[in-house]
Coordinates of C-alpha atoms and ligand atoms in Angstrom, one line a residue:
M171 CA 80.0 90.6 72.5
T172 CA 83.8 89.0 72.1
Q173 CA 84.1 85.5 73.6
V174 CA 87.4 85.1 75.4
V175 CA 89.2 82.4 77.3
L176 CA 91.5 82.9 80.0
G177 CA 95.0 81.3 80.3
V178 CA 96.6 81.3 83.8
D179 CA 100.1 80.8 83.8
L180 CA 101.2 80.2 87.4
G181 CA 104.6 80.7 87.5
T182 CA 107.4 80.6 90.1
S183 CA 107.8 84.5 90.5
S184 CA 104.3 85.6 89.3
V185 CA 101.1 84.6 87.9
K186 CA 100.0 86.0 84.5
V187 CA 96.5 85.9 83.2
S188 CA 95.9 86.2 79.6
A189 CA 92.5 87.0 77.9
V190 CA 92.5 85.3 74.5
D191 CA 89.6 85.8 71.7
R192 CA 88.9 83.1 69.2
Q193 CA 91.4 84.1 66.7
G194 CA 94.1 83.8 69.4
Q195 CA 94.9 87.5 69.9
I196 CA 95.6 88.5 73.7
V197 CA 93.2 91.2 74.1
A198 CA 94.1 91.8 77.8
Q199 CA 96.8 90.6 80.4
Q200 CA 97.3 91.0 84.0
S201 CA 99.9 89.7 86.2
F202 CA 100.8 89.6 90.0
D203 CA 103.9 88.7 91.6
Y204 CA 104.4 86.8 94.9
P205 CA 107.2 85.8 97.1
L206 CA 109.5 82.8 97.2
T207 CA 111.0 81.6 100.5
Q208 CA 114.1 80.2 101.1
P209 CA 114.6 79.4 105.0
H210 CA 117.6 76.9 104.4
P211 CA 120.2 76.6 101.7
G212 CA 118.5 74.5 99.0
W213 CA 114.8 75.0 100.3
S214 CA 112.3 76.6 98.3
E215 CA 108.6 77.3 99.4
Q216 CA 105.8 79.2 98.6
N217 CA 102.2 79.9 100.1
P218 CA 99.5 78.1 97.9
E219 CA 97.2 81.1 99.1
D220 CA 99.5 83.5 97.1
W221 CA 98.7 81.8 94.1
V222 CA 95.1 82.0 94.7
N223 CA 95.0 85.6 95.7
G224 CA 97.4 86.8 93.0
T225 CA 95.3 84.8 90.3
T226 CA 92.1 86.6 91.8
V227 CA 94.0 90.1 91.7
A228 CA 94.9 89.6 88.3
I229 CA 91.4 88.5 87.3
V230 CA 89.6 91.4 89.0
N231 CA 91.9 93.7 87.4
L232 CA 91.0 92.4 83.9
I233 CA 87.5 92.9 84.8
L234 CA 87.7 96.3 86.2
K235 CA 90.8 97.6 84.7
D236 CA 90.5 96.2 81.2
G237 CA 86.6 96.3 81.1
L238 CA 86.6 92.5 80.4
N239 CA 82.8 91.2 80.8
P240 CA 82.8 88.4 83.1
A241 CA 79.8 86.8 81.0
D242 CA 82.3 86.9 77.8
I243 CA 84.6 84.5 79.6
A244 CA 83.8 81.4 78.1
G245 CA 86.4 79.1 79.4
I246 CA 89.5 79.1 81.8
S247 CA 92.6 76.7 81.7
Y248 CA 96.0 76.8 83.4
S249 CA 99.9 76.4 82.9
G250 CA 101.5 75.5 86.3
Q251 CA 104.8 75.5 87.8
M252 CA 105.6 71.9 88.0
H253 CA 106.5 69.3 90.8
G254 CA 105.7 71.5 93.5
L255 CA 104.0 69.8 96.5
V256 CA 100.5 70.8 98.2
L257 CA 99.5 68.5 100.9
L258 CA 95.8 68.6 101.4
D259 CA 93.9 67.2 104.9
D260 CA 90.7 65.7 105.2
N261 CA 89.0 68.9 104.6
N262 CA 91.2 70.0 101.7
Q263 CA 92.9 72.4 103.9
V264 CA 96.6 73.0 103.0
L265 CA 99.0 71.7 105.5
R266 CA 102.3 73.3 105.0
P267 CA 103.8 75.5 102.5
A268 CA 104.1 73.9 99.2
I269 CA 107.7 72.4 98.5
L270 CA 108.7 73.8 95.0
W271 CA 110.4 72.3 92.1
N272 CA 113.6 74.2 92.6
D273 CA 113.8 72.7 96.2
T274 CA 116.5 70.4 96.6
R275 CA 116.4 69.2 100.2
T276 CA 115.6 65.7 99.1
T277 CA 118.8 63.9 98.2
S278 CA 118.4 61.2 100.7
Q279 CA 114.9 60.5 99.4
T280 CA 116.1 60.3 95.7
Q281 CA 118.8 57.8 96.7
E282 CA 116.4 55.6 98.6
I283 CA 114.1 55.6 95.6
A284 CA 116.8 54.7 93.2
E285 CA 118.0 52.0 95.7
K286 CA 114.3 50.5 96.3
M287 CA 113.2 50.7 92.8
S288 CA 116.5 51.1 90.4
E289 CA 115.8 50.2 86.7
E290 CA 112.3 49.6 87.4
F291 CA 111.5 53.2 88.5
V292 CA 113.0 54.3 85.1
A293 CA 111.3 51.9 83.1
I294 CA 107.9 53.1 84.7
T295 CA 108.2 56.7 85.4
R296 CA 110.6 57.3 82.4
N297 CA 112.6 59.5 84.5
L298 CA 115.2 59.5 87.4
A299 CA 113.8 60.6 90.7
L300 CA 115.6 63.8 90.8
E301 CA 115.4 66.4 94.0
G302 CA 112.9 68.7 92.3
F303 CA 110.4 65.8 91.3
T304 CA 107.3 65.5 93.7
L305 CA 107.6 61.6 95.0
P306 CA 110.9 62.6 96.9
K307 CA 109.3 65.5 98.5
I308 CA 106.6 63.3 99.7
L309 CA 108.9 60.9 101.2
W310 CA 110.6 63.8 102.9
V311 CA 107.7 65.1 104.5
K312 CA 106.8 61.5 105.4
E313 CA 110.4 61.4 107.3
N314 CA 110.8 64.3 108.8
E315 CA 107.6 65.9 109.6
P316 CA 105.5 62.8 110.6
E317 CA 102.7 64.8 112.2
I318 CA 101.8 66.8 109.3
F319 CA 102.2 63.5 107.0
K320 CA 99.9 61.8 109.3
Q321 CA 97.2 64.2 108.4
A322 CA 97.8 64.5 104.7
K323 CA 94.9 62.9 102.9
M324 CA 96.0 63.8 99.4
F325 CA 98.4 65.8 97.3
L326 CA 98.0 68.2 94.7
L327 CA 100.4 70.3 92.1
P328 CA 100.3 74.0 91.9
K329 CA 98.0 75.0 89.2
D330 CA 95.6 71.8 90.4
Y331 CA 95.4 73.2 93.6
L332 CA 94.4 76.7 92.2
R333 CA 91.8 74.8 90.2
Y334 CA 90.7 73.2 92.9
R335 CA 90.0 76.7 94.7
M336 CA 88.1 77.8 91.6
T337 CA 85.8 74.7 91.0
G338 CA 85.6 73.0 94.1
N339 CA 87.1 69.8 92.2
L340 CA 90.2 67.8 93.1
A341 CA 92.1 66.6 89.8
M342 CA 95.7 66.4 88.0
D343 CA 96.5 66.3 84.7
Y344 CA 98.7 63.9 83.0
S345 CA 101.3 66.1 82.0
D346 CA 101.9 67.6 85.4
A347 CA 101.2 64.1 86.9
A348 CA 104.1 62.8 85.0
G349 CA 106.5 64.9 86.8
T350 CA 105.7 63.9 90.1
V351 CA 107.6 60.7 89.2
A352 CA 104.8 58.5 90.5
L353 CA 102.5 57.9 87.2
D354 CA 103.3 55.0 84.8
V355 CA 103.7 57.4 81.9
V356 CA 103.0 55.2 79.1
H357 CA 99.9 53.6 80.6
K358 CA 98.7 56.7 82.2
V359 CA 97.8 55.2 85.3
W360 CA 99.3 55.8 88.8
S361 CA 102.2 53.4 89.3
K362 CA 100.7 50.7 91.8
A363 CA 104.5 49.8 92.1
V364 CA 105.6 53.0 93.4
Q365 CA 102.5 53.3 95.7
K366 CA 103.3 49.8 97.3
T367 CA 107.1 50.3 97.4
F368 CA 106.7 53.6 99.5
D369 CA 103.5 52.6 101.1
L370 CA 101.3 55.4 99.7
P371 CA 97.7 54.5 99.6
A372 CA 95.9 55.2 96.1
S373 CA 93.6 57.5 97.7
F374 CA 96.6 59.8 98.4
F375 CA 96.6 60.3 94.5
P376 CA 94.4 62.6 92.8
E377 CA 92.0 61.5 89.7
L378 CA 93.9 62.0 86.5
I379 CA 92.4 63.9 83.6
E380 CA 93.6 65.1 79.9
S381 CA 94.7 68.8 79.5
T382 CA 91.7 69.7 77.4
D383 CA 89.1 67.7 79.7
F384 CA 86.3 69.6 81.3
A385 CA 87.1 70.1 85.2
G386 CA 84.1 71.9 86.5
Y387 CA 82.5 75.4 86.4
I388 CA 83.6 78.2 88.3
S389 CA 82.3 77.6 92.2
E390 CA 79.5 80.0 93.9
S391 CA 82.2 81.1 96.3
Y392 CA 85.0 81.8 93.9
A393 CA 82.3 83.5 91.7
T394 CA 81.7 85.8 94.6
F395 CA 85.5 86.3 95.3
S396 CA 86.5 87.3 91.9
G397 CA 83.4 88.5 90.0
L398 CA 83.4 85.7 87.5
H399 CA 80.6 84.0 86.5
T400 CA 79.4 80.4 87.4
S401 CA 78.9 79.6 83.7
T402 CA 82.3 79.7 83.1
K403 CA 83.9 76.3 81.9
V404 CA 87.4 75.4 83.7
F405 CA 89.7 72.9 81.8
G406 CA 92.5 70.7 83.0
G407 CA 95.7 72.7 82.2
A408 CA 98.9 71.2 81.6
A409 CA 102.4 71.6 83.4
D410 CA 104.0 74.7 82.3
N411 CA 106.6 73.1 80.1
A412 CA 103.8 71.1 78.3
A413 CA 101.4 74.4 77.9
G414 CA 104.6 76.1 76.8
A415 CA 105.2 73.7 74.3
V416 CA 101.8 74.1 73.1
G417 CA 101.9 77.9 72.9
A418 CA 105.4 77.8 71.0
G419 CA 103.7 75.2 68.7
L420 CA 106.2 72.6 69.5
L421 CA 104.1 69.8 67.9
N422 CA 106.7 68.5 65.4
A423 CA 109.4 66.3 66.0
N424 CA 112.0 68.8 64.0
M425 CA 111.4 71.3 66.5
V426 CA 112.8 72.4 70.0
M427 CA 111.9 74.7 72.3
S428 CA 114.2 76.9 74.4
S429 CA 112.7 78.3 77.6
I430 CA 114.3 81.0 80.0
G431 CA 112.0 81.6 82.7
T432 CA 113.0 81.3 86.2
S433 CA 114.4 78.0 85.4
G434 CA 115.7 77.1 81.9
V435 CA 114.3 74.5 79.7
V436 CA 115.4 72.6 76.3
A437 CA 112.3 70.4 75.1
K438 CA 111.5 68.3 72.2
F439 CA 108.2 67.0 71.0
E440 CA 108.1 63.2 71.1
D441 CA 105.7 61.4 68.7
R442 CA 106.2 58.0 70.1
A443 CA 107.1 56.6 73.9
D444 CA 109.6 54.4 72.6
V445 CA 112.6 56.7 72.5
D446 CA 114.8 55.8 75.5
Y447 CA 116.9 58.7 76.8
K448 CA 117.7 56.3 80.0
G449 CA 116.8 59.2 82.2
D450 CA 119.2 61.4 81.1
I451 CA 116.5 64.1 80.0
H452 CA 113.3 64.1 81.5
F453 CA 110.4 62.4 79.4
F454 CA 107.1 63.4 80.1
N455 CA 103.1 63.0 78.7
H456 CA 102.4 65.9 76.5
A457 CA 99.2 68.0 76.8
I458 CA 98.3 66.6 73.7
P459 CA 96.7 63.0 74.4
N460 CA 98.8 60.4 74.0
K461 CA 102.0 62.4 72.7
F462 CA 105.0 63.2 74.8
Y463 CA 107.9 65.5 75.1
S464 CA 111.4 65.2 76.2
M465 CA 113.4 68.0 78.2
G466 CA 116.2 69.2 80.0
V467 CA 116.4 71.4 82.6
T468 CA 118.9 74.2 83.9
L469 CA 117.6 74.8 87.3
A470 CA 118.5 78.7 87.3
A471 CA 118.5 80.4 83.8
G472 CA 116.4 83.7 84.1
D473 CA 117.0 83.1 87.7
A474 CA 120.9 83.3 87.4
N475 CA 120.4 86.4 85.5
A476 CA 117.8 88.1 88.0
W477 CA 119.9 87.3 90.7
F478 CA 123.2 88.8 89.2
K479 CA 121.2 92.0 88.7
S480 CA 119.6 92.0 92.2
V481 CA 123.1 91.9 93.7
F482 CA 124.9 94.2 91.0
G483 CA 122.4 96.5 89.3
E484 CA 119.2 96.2 91.5
D485 CA 117.8 99.4 89.9
I486 CA 118.2 98.9 86.3
P487 CA 115.6 97.4 84.0
F488 CA 116.2 94.0 82.7
G489 CA 116.2 95.3 79.1
D490 CA 118.9 98.0 79.9
W491 CA 120.8 95.6 82.2
V492 CA 121.0 92.7 79.2
N493 CA 121.8 95.4 76.5
E494 CA 124.8 96.3 78.3
A495 CA 126.3 92.9 77.7
A496 CA 126.8 94.1 73.7
Q497 CA 129.9 96.4 75.3
S498 CA 131.4 93.1 75.9
L499 CA 132.6 90.7 73.2
V500 CA 131.9 87.1 72.1
G501 CA 133.0 85.0 74.7
A502 CA 132.9 87.9 77.3
N503 CA 136.5 88.7 76.8
G504 CA 137.3 85.2 78.4
L505 CA 135.1 85.3 81.4
I506 CA 132.9 82.3 81.9
F507 CA 130.0 81.6 84.1
T508 CA 128.6 78.4 85.4
P509 CA 124.9 79.1 86.2
Y510 CA 124.3 76.8 89.0
I511 CA 123.3 79.2 91.9
S512 CA 120.7 76.7 92.7
G513 CA 122.5 73.3 91.9
E514 CA 121.9 71.7 88.6
R515 CA 119.8 69.4 87.1
T516 CA 120.4 68.2 83.2
P517 CA 123.1 67.0 82.5
Y518 CA 124.5 67.2 86.1
P519 CA 121.8 66.1 88.5
D520 CA 123.7 67.6 91.3
A521 CA 121.8 69.5 94.0
D522 CA 125.1 70.8 95.7
I523 CA 126.8 72.3 92.7
R524 CA 127.1 76.0 92.8
A525 CA 128.0 78.5 90.2
S526 CA 131.3 79.9 89.5
F527 CA 133.2 82.8 87.5
T528 CA 136.2 81.6 85.9
G529 CA 139.0 83.9 84.3
I530 CA 138.3 87.1 86.1
D531 CA 140.9 89.3 84.8
R532 CA 141.8 93.1 86.1
T533 CA 140.5 94.3 82.9
H534 CA 137.0 93.0 83.2
Q535 CA 134.2 95.4 83.2
R536 CA 130.3 94.8 84.4
A537 CA 129.4 94.3 80.9
D538 CA 131.9 91.3 80.5
F539 CA 130.3 90.0 84.0
I540 CA 126.6 90.1 82.5
R541 CA 127.6 89.0 78.9
A542 CA 129.3 85.8 80.8
V543 CA 126.0 85.2 82.8
L544 CA 123.9 85.4 79.6
E545 CA 126.3 83.0 77.7
G546 CA 126.8 80.6 80.5
I547 CA 123.0 80.1 80.8
I548 CA 123.0 79.2 77.2
F549 CA 126.2 76.7 77.5
S550 CA 123.8 74.9 79.9
F551 CA 121.0 74.6 77.4
K552 CA 123.8 73.5 74.8
D553 CA 124.9 70.8 77.5
I554 CA 121.1 69.6 77.2
M555 CA 121.4 69.8 73.2
M556 CA 124.7 67.8 73.2
I557 CA 122.3 64.7 74.9
Y558 CA 119.8 65.1 71.9
D559 CA 123.0 64.9 69.6
R560 CA 124.3 62.0 71.3
E561 CA 120.9 60.1 70.6
G562 CA 120.8 61.2 67.2
A563 CA 117.7 63.4 67.6
N564 CA 117.5 65.7 64.4
F565 CA 116.1 69.5 64.6
D566 CA 116.9 72.6 62.8
T567 CA 114.8 74.8 64.7
V568 CA 114.7 76.6 68.1
V569 CA 111.6 78.1 69.1
A570 CA 112.3 80.7 72.3
I571 CA 109.9 81.3 74.8
G572 CA 110.1 82.7 78.4
G573 CA 111.0 86.3 79.7
G574 CA 114.7 85.7 78.4
A575 CA 113.4 85.7 74.6
K576 CA 112.5 89.5 75.0
S577 CA 116.2 90.2 74.2
S578 CA 117.4 90.3 70.6
L579 CA 120.8 90.2 72.0
W580 CA 120.3 86.9 74.1
L581 CA 118.3 85.4 71.2
Q582 CA 121.2 86.0 68.9
I583 CA 123.8 84.7 71.7
Q584 CA 121.4 81.6 71.3
A585 CA 121.6 81.0 67.6
D586 CA 125.2 81.4 67.9
I587 CA 126.0 79.0 70.7
F588 CA 123.4 76.2 69.5
N589 CA 124.6 77.0 65.8
K590 CA 120.8 76.8 64.8
K591 CA 118.3 79.1 63.8
V592 CA 116.3 80.5 66.6
T593 CA 112.8 81.7 66.2
T594 CA 110.6 83.7 68.4
L595 CA 106.7 84.0 68.6
V596 CA 105.0 87.1 67.5
N597 CA 103.2 87.2 70.7
E598 CA 105.7 85.8 73.1
Q599 CA 103.3 84.3 75.8
G600 CA 104.3 80.5 75.4
P601 CA 102.7 78.9 78.6
G602 CA 99.7 81.3 79.0
L603 CA 98.9 81.2 75.5
G604 CA 99.3 77.6 75.3
A605 CA 97.0 77.5 78.4
A606 CA 94.2 79.5 76.8
M607 CA 94.5 77.1 73.5
L608 CA 93.6 74.6 75.9
A609 CA 90.5 76.3 77.1
A610 CA 89.5 77.0 73.7
T611 CA 90.0 73.4 72.3
G612 CA 88.3 72.0 75.5
L613 CA 85.2 74.4 74.4
G614 CA 85.4 73.2 70.8
W615 CA 86.3 76.3 69.5
Y616 CA 89.1 74.1 67.6
D617 CA 88.9 70.2 66.7
S618 CA 92.3 69.6 68.4
V619 CA 95.1 71.2 70.0
Q620 CA 97.2 70.8 66.8
D621 CA 94.5 72.5 65.1
A622 CA 94.4 75.6 67.6
A623 CA 98.1 76.0 67.0
N624 CA 97.8 75.8 63.0
K625 CA 95.3 78.6 63.4
I626 CA 96.9 80.6 66.1
I627 CA 100.8 80.6 66.3
K628 CA 102.8 82.9 64.6
F629 CA 106.5 82.9 64.2
G630 CA 108.3 86.0 64.5
T631 CA 111.9 87.1 63.9
T632 CA 114.1 84.2 63.1
Y633 CA 117.9 84.8 64.4
Y634 CA 120.5 83.0 62.1
P635 CA 123.9 81.7 63.5
N636 CA 126.8 84.1 62.7
P637 CA 129.8 81.8 61.5
E638 CA 132.4 83.6 63.2
A639 CA 130.6 84.0 66.7
V640 CA 130.0 80.2 66.2
A641 CA 133.7 79.4 65.8
N642 CA 134.6 81.4 68.9
Y643 CA 131.8 80.1 71.1
D644 CA 132.8 76.5 70.0
Q645 CA 136.1 77.3 71.7
V646 CA 134.7 78.8 74.9
Y647 CA 132.2 76.0 75.3
A648 CA 134.9 73.6 75.1
I649 CA 136.3 75.0 78.2
Y650 CA 133.0 75.5 79.8
Q651 CA 132.4 72.0 79.6
T652 CA 135.3 71.1 81.7
I653 CA 134.1 73.6 84.5
Y654 CA 131.7 71.5 86.3
A655 CA 134.2 68.6 87.1
A656 CA 136.5 71.2 88.0
T657 CA 134.3 72.7 90.6
K658 CA 132.4 70.0 91.8
E659 CA 134.2 69.0 95.0
I660 CA 135.1 72.7 95.8
S661 CA 131.2 73.6 95.5
H662 CA 130.3 70.6 97.6
E663 CA 132.8 71.5 100.5
L664 CA 131.6 75.1 100.5
L665 CA 128.2 74.1 100.8
T666 CA 128.9 71.8 103.6
Y667 CA 130.7 74.7 105.2
R668 CA 127.4 77.1 104.8
R669 CA 125.3 74.4 106.0
Q670 CA 127.5 74.3 109.1
L671 CA 127.1 77.9 109.7
K672 CA 123.0 77.9 109.1
H673 CA 122.6 75.3 112.0
Ligands
LIG294 N1 113.6 92.6 79.1 C1 114.4 91.4 79.5 N2 115.2 91.0 78.6 C2 115.7 89.8 78.8 N3 115.3 88.9 79.9 C3 114.4 89.6 80.5 C4 113.9 90.4 80.4 N4 112.8 90.5 81.4 C5 113.0 89.4 82.0 N5 113.9 88.7 81.7 C6 114.4 87.5 82.2 O1 112.9 86.7 82.1 C7 112.9 86.0 83.6 C8 111.4 85.8 83.8 O2 110.8 85.0 83.0 P1 109.4 84.3 83.1 O3 109.0 83.6 81.9 O4 108.6 85.7 83.2 O5 109.6 83.6 84.4 P2 108.8 82.7 85.2 O6 107.5 82.3 84.3 O7 109.5 81.5 85.6 O8 108.3 83.4 86.6 C9 113.9 86.7 84.3 O9 114.3 85.9 85.4 C10 114.9 87.5 83.6 O10 115.9 87.1 83.5
LIG295 O1 111.1 72.0 87.1 C1 110.5 72.7 85.9 C2 110.4 71.6 85.0 O2 110.9 70.5 85.3 C3 110.6 74.0 85.8 O3 110.5 74.5 84.6 C4 109.4 74.4 86.7 O4 108.4 73.9 85.8 C5 109.5 75.9 86.7 O5 109.2 76.9 85.7 P1 109.2 78.2 85.6 O6 108.6 78.9 86.6 O7 110.7 78.6 85.5 O8 108.5 78.7 84.3

């Protein structure tokens, strides 16, 4: 009998469930895709029931197809897409589709928060109130769907809703709670000032737990539904970027993580709460008690690549598509892409900016366009790194995770644009492995999350910057940096035009 833990990575495009043994080996893995709806420009919603069904299908497949014995599943924990608003009524029924992290309908609510609380808000929550975060979404529903809001008794985040459906218990872990921007990050309590200013009762906010805390057993009803046993213990879990940081071994201040999922993230471990990025970079509680991490977000990273492929190369597998970029040159033959297809967050908190190709020439081929997309995404990561540089943060290693880290070409582009060494993980399952490590630590298999990381994480290939490419990218990046300001007004006008078309 080999005991395993399940790490459930509830992503934006799919849920991936990894079964991990005591040595940290992934023994089996199943995933299930679900849709995302965009009823208006800037809106992004999912049906929470799809998360529950997708997770259940993946678990059933682990049992039936991979032969996992439910009695051997000792624990389960989660990594969840952050910030998504799930509203529950008195009977814990979902009131409306979840409003996701990449939904940017909330610009006026972010302005309202800034006007009402200004610097006090950043001091408490350690973040600006950006469109993607949960509090503006709550206020949007309050203002635009009062009949629904009247029935709302509590809110949860995506993986917390999934955990509720698997255990029957309502709770939220600190790392995800920080992304609501209603948490007093340093004191680890819901902010009374936020509750009072926006007239939200304390009962609307769920109980807070640590990522490795025991959160209940699998309920009778979910056991019947999934085939799991009621003896399986469930643990808090974490925001996907915190779980990804755990799974990437981001436990040391000299390391930065770059994650190319649907979104893109550059994150840094923070030992102490007294670093002050003034809201230019997010600052959240880590999945490790009393530790923190900072991060900047490119709203569409892997998604910009996926979008471009869906329009111009639908049937081509991702690996082949990305490799086609090798036929182009460093700097994509003088073609630059800015990846703002869904607006941007860091360093430009601008929901209405849109993407651009600049410098299209009669000679450009598809390979140049693909390469420009891959490079533009990494230039936007470099923009985040420039904030760390500005604040004097020292780091020498970038750990690359996410779907984008499957491509050695894209990894080399990262090393050359960052001018840093970029390291991969042997088992590139950052968030899912991180989630499994949280369950394993909660079960007592390891003394701490750090202990689990030391025993489990194995770094893979390292990509070193090529000096010639670095010099070329320096030139192209300098041009890239001017494009946001140059395209801002045009983008905003075009979006206004598109919004008129829709209504
Ligand atoms: N073979 C590949 N090579 C490079 N990039 C890839 C490959 N496969 C997928 N990707 C990229 O990874 C992204 C998905 O990453 P993933 O971490 O699975 O996302 P999420 O967790 O947000 O659902 C895709 O949008 C795509 O751009
Ligand atoms: O909004 C953020 C972080 O602030 C995103 O990183 C989401 O957490 C979604 O993650 P992926 O589905 O792209 O992994």
